[in-house]
Every structure is written in C-alpha cells, then in structure tokens.
Tab-separated table of N, CA and C and ligand atoms in Angstrom:
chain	number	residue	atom	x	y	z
A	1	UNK	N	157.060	47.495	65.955
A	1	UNK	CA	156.611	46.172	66.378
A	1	UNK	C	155.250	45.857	65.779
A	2	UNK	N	154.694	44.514	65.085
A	2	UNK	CA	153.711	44.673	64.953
A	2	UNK	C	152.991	43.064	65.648
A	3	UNK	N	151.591	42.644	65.650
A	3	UNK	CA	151.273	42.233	66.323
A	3	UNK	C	151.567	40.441	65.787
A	4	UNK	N	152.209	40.587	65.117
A	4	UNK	CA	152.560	38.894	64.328
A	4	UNK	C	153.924	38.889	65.746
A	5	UNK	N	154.791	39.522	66.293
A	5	UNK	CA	156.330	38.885	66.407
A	5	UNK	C	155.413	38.669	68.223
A	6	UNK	N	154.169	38.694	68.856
A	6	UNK	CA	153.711	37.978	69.965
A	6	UNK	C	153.466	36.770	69.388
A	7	UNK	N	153.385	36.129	68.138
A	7	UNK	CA	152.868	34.800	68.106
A	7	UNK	C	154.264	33.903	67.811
A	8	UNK	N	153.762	32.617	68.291
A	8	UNK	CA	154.798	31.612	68.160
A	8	UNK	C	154.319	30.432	67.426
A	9	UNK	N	155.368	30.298	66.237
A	9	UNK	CA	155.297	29.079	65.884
A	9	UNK	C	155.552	27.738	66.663
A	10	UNK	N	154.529	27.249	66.444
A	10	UNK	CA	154.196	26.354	67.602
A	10	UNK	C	154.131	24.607	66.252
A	11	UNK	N	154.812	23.516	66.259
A	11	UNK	CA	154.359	22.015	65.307
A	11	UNK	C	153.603	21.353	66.198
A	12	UNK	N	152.652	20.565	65.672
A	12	UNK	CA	152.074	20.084	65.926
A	12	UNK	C	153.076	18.482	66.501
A	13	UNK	N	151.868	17.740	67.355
A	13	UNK	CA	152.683	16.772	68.053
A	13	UNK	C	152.530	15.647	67.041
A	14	UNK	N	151.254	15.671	66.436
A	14	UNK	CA	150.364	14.339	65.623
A	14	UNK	C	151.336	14.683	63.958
A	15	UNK	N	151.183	16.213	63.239
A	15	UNK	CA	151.203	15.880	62.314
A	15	UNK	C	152.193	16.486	62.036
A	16	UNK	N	153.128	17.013	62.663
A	16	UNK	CA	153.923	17.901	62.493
A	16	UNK	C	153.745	19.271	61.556
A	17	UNK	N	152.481	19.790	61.659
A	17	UNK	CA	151.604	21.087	60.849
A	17	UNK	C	152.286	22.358	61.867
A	18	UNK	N	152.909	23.133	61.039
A	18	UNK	CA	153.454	24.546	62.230
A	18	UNK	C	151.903	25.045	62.054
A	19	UNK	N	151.887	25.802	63.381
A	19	UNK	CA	150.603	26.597	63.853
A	19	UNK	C	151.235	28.121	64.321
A	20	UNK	N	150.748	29.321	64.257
A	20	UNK	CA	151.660	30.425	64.743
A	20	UNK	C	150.247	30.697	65.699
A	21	UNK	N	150.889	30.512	67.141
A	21	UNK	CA	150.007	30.951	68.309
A	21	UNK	C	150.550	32.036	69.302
A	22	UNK	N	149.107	32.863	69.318
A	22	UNK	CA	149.484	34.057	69.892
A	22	UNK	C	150.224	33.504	71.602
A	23	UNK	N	150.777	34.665	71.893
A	23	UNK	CA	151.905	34.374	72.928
A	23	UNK	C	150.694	34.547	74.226
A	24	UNK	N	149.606	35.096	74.163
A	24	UNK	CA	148.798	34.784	75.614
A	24	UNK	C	147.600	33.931	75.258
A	25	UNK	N	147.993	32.957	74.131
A	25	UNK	CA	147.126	31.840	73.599
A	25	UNK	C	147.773	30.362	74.368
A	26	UNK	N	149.086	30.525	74.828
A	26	UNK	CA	149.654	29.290	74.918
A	26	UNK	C	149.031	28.804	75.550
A	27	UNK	N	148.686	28.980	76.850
A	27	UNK	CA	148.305	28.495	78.201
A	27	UNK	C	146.924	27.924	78.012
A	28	UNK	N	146.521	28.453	76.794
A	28	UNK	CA	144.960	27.954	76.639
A	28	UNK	C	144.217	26.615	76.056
A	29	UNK	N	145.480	25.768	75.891
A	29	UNK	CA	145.152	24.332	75.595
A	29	UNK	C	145.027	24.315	74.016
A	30	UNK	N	145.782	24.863	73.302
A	30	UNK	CA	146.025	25.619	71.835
A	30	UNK	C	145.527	24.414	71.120
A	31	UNK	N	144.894	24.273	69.889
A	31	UNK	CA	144.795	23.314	69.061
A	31	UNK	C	145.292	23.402	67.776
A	32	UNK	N	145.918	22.502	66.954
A	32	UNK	CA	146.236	21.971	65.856
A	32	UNK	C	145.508	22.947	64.943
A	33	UNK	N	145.579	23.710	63.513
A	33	UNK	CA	144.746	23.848	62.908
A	33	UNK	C	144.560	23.129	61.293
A	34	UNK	N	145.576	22.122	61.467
A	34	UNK	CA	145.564	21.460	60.414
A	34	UNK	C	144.295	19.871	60.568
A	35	UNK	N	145.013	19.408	61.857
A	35	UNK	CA	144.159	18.168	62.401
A	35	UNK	C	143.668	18.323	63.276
A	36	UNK	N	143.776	19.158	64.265
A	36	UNK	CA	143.370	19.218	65.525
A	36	UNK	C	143.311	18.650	66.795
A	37	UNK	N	144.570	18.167	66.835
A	37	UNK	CA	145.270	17.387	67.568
A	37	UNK	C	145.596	18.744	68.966
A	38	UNK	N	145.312	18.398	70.379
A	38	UNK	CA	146.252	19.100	71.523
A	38	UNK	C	148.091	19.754	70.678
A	39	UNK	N	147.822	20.883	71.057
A	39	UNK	CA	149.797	21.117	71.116
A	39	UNK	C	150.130	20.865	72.178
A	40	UNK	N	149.740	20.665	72.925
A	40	UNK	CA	150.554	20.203	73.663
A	40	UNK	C	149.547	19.019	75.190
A	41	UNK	N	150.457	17.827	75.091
A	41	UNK	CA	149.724	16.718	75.956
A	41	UNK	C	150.501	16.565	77.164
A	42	UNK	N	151.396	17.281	77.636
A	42	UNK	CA	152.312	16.944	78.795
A	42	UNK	C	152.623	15.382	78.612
A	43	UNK	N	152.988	15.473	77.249
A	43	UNK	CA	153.573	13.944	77.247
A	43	UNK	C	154.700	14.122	75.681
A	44	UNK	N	155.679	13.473	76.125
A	44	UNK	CA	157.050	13.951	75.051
A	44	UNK	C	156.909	13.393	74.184
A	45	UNK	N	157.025	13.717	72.419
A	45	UNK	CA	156.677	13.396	71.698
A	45	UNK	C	158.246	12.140	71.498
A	46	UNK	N	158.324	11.540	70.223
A	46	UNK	CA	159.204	10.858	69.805
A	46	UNK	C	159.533	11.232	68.264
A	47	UNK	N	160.469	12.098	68.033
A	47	UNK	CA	161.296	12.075	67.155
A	47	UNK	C	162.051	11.622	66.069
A	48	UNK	N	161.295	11.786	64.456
A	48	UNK	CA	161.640	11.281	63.362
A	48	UNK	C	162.513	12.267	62.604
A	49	UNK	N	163.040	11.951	61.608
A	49	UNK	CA	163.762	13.306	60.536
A	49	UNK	C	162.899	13.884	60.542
A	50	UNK	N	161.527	14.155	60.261
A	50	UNK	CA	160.362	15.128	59.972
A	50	UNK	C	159.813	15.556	61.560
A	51	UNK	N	159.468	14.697	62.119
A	51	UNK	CA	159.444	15.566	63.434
A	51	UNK	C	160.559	16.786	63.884
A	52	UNK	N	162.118	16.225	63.945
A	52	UNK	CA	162.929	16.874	64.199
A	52	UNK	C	163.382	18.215	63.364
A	53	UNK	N	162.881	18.250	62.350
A	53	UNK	CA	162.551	19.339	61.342
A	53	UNK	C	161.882	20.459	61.990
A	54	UNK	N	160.489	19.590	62.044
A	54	UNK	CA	159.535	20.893	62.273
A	54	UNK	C	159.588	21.217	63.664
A	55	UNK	N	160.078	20.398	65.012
A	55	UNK	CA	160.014	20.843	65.830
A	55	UNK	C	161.116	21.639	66.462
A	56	UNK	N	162.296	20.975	65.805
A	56	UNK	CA	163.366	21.410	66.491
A	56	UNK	C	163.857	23.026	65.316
A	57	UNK	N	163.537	22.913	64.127
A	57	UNK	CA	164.339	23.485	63.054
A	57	UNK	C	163.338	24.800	62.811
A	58	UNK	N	161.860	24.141	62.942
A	58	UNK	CA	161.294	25.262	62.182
A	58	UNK	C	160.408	26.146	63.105
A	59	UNK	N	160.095	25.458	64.279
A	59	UNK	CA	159.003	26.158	65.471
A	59	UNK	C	160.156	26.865	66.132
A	60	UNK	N	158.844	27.902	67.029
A	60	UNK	CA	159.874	28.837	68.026
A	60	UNK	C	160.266	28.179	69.486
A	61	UNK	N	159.389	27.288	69.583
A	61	UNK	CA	159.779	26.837	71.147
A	61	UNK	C	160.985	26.054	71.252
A	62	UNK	N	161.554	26.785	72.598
A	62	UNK	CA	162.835	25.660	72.627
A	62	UNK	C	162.618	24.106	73.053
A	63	UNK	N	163.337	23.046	72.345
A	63	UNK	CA	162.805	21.775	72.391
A	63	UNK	C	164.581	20.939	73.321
A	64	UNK	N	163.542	20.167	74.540
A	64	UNK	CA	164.537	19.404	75.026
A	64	UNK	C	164.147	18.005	74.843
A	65	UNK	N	165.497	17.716	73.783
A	65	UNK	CA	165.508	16.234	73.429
A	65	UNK	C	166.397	14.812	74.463
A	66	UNK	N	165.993	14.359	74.326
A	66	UNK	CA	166.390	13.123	75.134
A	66	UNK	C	166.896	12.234	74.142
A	67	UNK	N	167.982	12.253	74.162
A	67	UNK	CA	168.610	10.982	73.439
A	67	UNK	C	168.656	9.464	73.740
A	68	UNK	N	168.355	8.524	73.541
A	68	UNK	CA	167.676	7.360	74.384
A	68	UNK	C	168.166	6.292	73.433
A	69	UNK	N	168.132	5.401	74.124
A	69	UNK	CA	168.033	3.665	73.251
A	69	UNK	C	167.239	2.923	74.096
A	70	UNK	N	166.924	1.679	73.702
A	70	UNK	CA	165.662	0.702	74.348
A	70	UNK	C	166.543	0.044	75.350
A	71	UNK	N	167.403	-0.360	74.975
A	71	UNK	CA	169.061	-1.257	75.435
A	71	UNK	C	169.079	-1.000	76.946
A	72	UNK	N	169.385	0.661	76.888
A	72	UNK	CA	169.859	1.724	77.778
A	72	UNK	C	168.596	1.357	79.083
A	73	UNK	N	169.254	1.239	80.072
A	73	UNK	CA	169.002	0.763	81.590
A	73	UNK	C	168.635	2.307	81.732
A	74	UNK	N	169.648	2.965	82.073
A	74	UNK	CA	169.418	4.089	82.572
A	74	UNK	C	168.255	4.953	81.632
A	75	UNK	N	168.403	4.988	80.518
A	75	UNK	CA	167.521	5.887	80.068
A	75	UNK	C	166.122	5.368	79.995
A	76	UNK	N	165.813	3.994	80.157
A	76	UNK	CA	164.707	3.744	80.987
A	76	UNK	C	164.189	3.963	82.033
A	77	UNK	N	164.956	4.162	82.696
A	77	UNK	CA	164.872	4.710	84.420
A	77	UNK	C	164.396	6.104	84.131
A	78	UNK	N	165.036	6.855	83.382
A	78	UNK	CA	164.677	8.616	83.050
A	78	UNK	C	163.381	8.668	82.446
A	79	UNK	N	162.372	7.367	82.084
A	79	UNK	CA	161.774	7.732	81.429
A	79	UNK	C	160.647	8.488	81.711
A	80	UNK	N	160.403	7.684	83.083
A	80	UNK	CA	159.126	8.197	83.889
A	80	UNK	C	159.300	9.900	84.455
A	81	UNK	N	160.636	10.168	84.550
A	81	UNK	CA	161.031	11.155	84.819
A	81	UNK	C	161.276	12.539	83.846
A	82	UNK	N	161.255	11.927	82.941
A	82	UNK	CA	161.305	12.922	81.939
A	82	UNK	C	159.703	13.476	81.305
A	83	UNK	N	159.009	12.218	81.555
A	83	UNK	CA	157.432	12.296	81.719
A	83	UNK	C	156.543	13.400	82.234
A	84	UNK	N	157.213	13.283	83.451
A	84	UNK	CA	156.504	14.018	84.501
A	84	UNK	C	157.130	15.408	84.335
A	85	UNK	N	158.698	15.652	83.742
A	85	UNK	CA	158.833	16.853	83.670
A	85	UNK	C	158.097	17.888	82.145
A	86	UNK	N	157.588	16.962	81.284
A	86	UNK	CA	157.166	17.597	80.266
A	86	UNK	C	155.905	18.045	80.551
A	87	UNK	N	154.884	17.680	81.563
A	87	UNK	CA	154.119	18.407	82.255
A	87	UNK	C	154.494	19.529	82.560
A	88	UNK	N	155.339	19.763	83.554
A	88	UNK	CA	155.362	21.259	84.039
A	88	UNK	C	156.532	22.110	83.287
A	89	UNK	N	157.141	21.687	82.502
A	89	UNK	CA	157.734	22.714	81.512
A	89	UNK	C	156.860	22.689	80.292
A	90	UNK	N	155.957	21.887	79.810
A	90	UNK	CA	154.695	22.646	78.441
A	90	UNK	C	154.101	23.517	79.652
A	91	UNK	N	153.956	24.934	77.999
A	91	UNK	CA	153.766	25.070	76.639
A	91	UNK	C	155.089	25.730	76.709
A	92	UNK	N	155.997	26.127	77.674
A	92	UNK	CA	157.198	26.971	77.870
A	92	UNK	C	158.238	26.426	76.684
A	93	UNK	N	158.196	24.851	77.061
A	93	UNK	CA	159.151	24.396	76.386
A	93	UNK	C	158.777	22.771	75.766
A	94	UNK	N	158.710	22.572	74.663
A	94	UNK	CA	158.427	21.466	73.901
A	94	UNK	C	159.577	20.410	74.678
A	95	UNK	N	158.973	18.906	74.867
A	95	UNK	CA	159.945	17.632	75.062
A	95	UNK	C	160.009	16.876	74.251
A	96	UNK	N	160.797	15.957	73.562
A	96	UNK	CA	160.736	15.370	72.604
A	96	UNK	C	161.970	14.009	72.975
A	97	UNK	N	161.755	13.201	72.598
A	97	UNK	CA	162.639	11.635	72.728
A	97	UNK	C	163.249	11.164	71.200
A	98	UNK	N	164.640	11.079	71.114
A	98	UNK	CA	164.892	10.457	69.874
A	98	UNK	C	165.455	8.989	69.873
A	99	UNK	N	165.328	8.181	69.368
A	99	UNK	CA	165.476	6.969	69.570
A	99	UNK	C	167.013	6.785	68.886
A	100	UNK	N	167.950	6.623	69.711
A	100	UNK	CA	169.501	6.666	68.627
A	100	UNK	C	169.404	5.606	68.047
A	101	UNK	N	169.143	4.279	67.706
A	101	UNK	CA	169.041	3.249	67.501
A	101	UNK	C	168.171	3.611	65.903
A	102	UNK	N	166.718	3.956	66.143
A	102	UNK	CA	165.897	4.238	65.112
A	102	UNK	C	166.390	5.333	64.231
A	103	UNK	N	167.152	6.237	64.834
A	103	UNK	CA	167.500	7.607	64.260
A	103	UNK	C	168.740	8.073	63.777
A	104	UNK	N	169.443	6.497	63.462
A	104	UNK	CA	171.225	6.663	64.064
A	104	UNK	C	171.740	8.364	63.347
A	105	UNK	N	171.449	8.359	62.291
A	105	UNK	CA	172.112	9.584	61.748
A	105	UNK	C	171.617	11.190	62.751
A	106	UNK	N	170.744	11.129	63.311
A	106	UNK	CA	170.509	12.177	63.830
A	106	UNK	C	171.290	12.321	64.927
A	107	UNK	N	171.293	11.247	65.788
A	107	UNK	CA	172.504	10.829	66.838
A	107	UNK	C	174.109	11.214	66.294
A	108	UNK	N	174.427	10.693	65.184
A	108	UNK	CA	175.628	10.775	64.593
A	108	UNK	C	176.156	12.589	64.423
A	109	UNK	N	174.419	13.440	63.669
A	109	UNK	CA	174.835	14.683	63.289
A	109	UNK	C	174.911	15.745	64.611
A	110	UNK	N	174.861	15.329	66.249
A	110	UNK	CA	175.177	15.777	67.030
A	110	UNK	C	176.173	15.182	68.172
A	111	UNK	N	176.639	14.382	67.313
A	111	UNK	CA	177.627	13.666	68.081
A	111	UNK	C	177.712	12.924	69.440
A	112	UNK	N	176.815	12.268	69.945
A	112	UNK	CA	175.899	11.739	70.674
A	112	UNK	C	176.745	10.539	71.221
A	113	UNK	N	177.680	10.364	72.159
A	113	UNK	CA	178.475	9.206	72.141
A	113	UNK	C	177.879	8.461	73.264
A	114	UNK	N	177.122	8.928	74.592
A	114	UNK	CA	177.129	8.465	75.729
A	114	UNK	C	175.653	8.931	75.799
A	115	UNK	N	174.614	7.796	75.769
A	115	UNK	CA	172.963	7.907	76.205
A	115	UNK	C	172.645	7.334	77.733
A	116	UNK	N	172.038	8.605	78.437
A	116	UNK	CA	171.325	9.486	78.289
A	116	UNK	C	171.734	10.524	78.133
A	117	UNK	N	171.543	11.307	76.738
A	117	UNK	CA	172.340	12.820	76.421
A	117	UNK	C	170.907	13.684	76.070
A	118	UNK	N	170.789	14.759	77.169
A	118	UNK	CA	169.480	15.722	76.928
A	118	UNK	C	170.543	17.020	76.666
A	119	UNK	N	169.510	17.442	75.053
A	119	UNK	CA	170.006	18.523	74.306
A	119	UNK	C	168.779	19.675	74.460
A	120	UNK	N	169.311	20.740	74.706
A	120	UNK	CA	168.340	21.921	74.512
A	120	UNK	C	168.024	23.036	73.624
A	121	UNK	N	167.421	23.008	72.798
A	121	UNK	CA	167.143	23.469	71.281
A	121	UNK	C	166.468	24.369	71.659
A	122	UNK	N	166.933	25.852	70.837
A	122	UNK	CA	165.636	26.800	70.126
A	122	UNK	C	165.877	27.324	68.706
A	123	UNK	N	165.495	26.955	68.340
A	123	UNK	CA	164.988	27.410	66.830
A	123	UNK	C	166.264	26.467	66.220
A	124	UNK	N	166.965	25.381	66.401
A	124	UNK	CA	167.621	24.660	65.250
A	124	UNK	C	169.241	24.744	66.386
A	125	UNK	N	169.054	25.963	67.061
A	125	UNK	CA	170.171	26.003	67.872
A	125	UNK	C	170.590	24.909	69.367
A	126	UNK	N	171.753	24.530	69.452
A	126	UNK	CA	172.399	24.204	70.378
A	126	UNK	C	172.318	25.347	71.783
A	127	UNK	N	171.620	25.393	72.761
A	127	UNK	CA	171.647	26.244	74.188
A	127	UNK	C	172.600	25.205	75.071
A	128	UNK	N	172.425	24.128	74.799
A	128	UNK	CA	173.423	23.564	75.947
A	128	UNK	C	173.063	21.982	76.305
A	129	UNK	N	174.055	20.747	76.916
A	129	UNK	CA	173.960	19.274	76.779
A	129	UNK	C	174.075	18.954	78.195
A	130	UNK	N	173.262	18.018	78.400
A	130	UNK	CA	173.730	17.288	79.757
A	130	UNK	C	173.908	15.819	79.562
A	131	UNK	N	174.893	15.023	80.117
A	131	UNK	CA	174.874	13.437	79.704
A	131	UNK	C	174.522	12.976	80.964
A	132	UNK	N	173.992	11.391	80.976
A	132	UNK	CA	173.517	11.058	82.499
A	132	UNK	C	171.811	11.194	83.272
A	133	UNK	N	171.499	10.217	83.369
A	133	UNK	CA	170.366	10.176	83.779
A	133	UNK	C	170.086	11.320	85.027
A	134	UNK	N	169.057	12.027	85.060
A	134	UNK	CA	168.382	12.982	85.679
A	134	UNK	C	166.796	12.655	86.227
A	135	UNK	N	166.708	13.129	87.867
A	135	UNK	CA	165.029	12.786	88.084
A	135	UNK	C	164.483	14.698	87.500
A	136	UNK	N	163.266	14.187	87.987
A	136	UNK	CA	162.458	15.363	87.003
A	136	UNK	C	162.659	16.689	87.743
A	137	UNK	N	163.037	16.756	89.106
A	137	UNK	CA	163.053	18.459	89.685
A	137	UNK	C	164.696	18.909	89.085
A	138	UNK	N	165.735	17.780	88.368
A	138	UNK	CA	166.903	18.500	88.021
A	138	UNK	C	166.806	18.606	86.567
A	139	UNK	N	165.842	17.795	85.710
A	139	UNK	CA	165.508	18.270	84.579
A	139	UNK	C	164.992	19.470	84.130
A	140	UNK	N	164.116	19.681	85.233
A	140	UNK	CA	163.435	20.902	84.921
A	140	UNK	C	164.244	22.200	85.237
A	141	UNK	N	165.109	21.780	86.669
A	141	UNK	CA	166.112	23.035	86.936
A	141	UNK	C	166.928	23.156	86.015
A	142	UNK	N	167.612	22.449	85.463
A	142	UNK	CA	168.440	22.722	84.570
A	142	UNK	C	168.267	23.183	83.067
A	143	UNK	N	166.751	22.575	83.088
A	143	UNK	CA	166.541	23.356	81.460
A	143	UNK	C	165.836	24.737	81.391
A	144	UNK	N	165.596	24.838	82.861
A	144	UNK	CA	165.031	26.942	82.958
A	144	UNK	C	166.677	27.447	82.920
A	145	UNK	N	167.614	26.956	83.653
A	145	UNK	CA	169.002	27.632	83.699
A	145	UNK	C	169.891	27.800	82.742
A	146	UNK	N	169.120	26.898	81.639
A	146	UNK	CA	169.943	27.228	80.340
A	146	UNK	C	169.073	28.061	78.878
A	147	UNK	N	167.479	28.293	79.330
A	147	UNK	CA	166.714	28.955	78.601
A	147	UNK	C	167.285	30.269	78.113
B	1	LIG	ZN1	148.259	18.603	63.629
C-alpha cells in the first residue's frame, strides 16, 4: 500500500481542475489548486459534457445526478430538497443537476425517459436509479443504501 491510494481525486466545482485530496483532508473545507474555488459548497453543481467528464468519469467520489427540466413541476419541487441534501451528504458524495433539455444527449446516453430520474455514479459507473420526486431525508437514505 502506499500513501497516494488514501487520496481522492476530487474536480473542482468552478473549473472542473481534478485535485487528488488526502482522505483525512476531506472534511477540511479542501480547496481548488488550480483556481481556488471551495470543493465543495453544499450546493449541487449543474452539469455540462465537461463537467460530467470530470466529475462523474474522472474523480473518485460517487456523484448523484438529478436529471431535471425547467418544464418539470415536480423536479422543481425536488429542488429545494435536493439542496438541502447536498449539504449533509458533501464531501462523502458529490451532487450534481443535469439539465435534459440543455444536455439532451447526455439524457439520451442513459436513457432517461421519465424526469425526476436521480442516478448514482462512482467513477463513470452506474450504482443504481430512482425515478420520482424525493424530499431530502429519502434522498439521502437512499443514496447511503446504494453506496
Ligand atoms: Zn478549480
């Protein structure tokens, strides 16, 4: 074992810059070392091809995405809720929002038929889908139960 496989690649929220942070660094309000931007703001980022790259494809944390449209009633309703849960699941677990509308192909390459669809990513992988709006104590239960 050597002392690199405690650190985690960690992207940045602002610039999408991977950072590799030690594993009893997380908790410590980690900074950017490209821009220096917070890693993490207890607030869910929003999701481009390049965001979804580096956060979902190339960092170690598992990332729960929210599949969303503006349209979508309900996934407005989740929003505040999904808010409040990216508070208490960072630095454990990255949140992130993709806009199906803005993003259609990313929507398309996971087959995304029915929004609100929250996906749970680690490292590029599929852990598991829920469709249907959720308040924040079943968001959070459900994405430790599928970690
Ligand atoms: Zn940065």
């Amino acid at each position: 074992m050597t002392t690199e496989s405690t650190a985690l690649v960690v992207a940045c929220p602002r610039c999408n810059g991977l950072n590799r942070v030690p594993q009893e660094r997380m908790a410590e309000a980690p900074k950017c070392g490209k821009c220096g931007a917070a890693l993490f703001a207890a607030h869910p980022l929003a999701l481009d091809d390049a965001g979804f790259h580096a956060h979902v494809e190339r960092a170690d944390l598992p990332v729960l995405v929210d599949f969303w449209a503006t349209w979508c009633g309900p996934c407005r309703m989740m929003a505040p809720q999904f808010e409040a849960a990216a508070a208490q699941l960072e630095p454990q677990v990255r949140l992130a929002k993709l806009d199906t509308e803005a993003q259609p192909a990313l929507g398309g390459r996971f087959g995304i038929r029915s929004i609100p669809t929250l996906v749970l990513f680690r490292q590029g992988r599929e852990l598991a889908r829920q469709s249907g709006a959720m308040g924040t104590a079943d968001i959070i239960r459900w994405t430790r139960q599928n970690l």
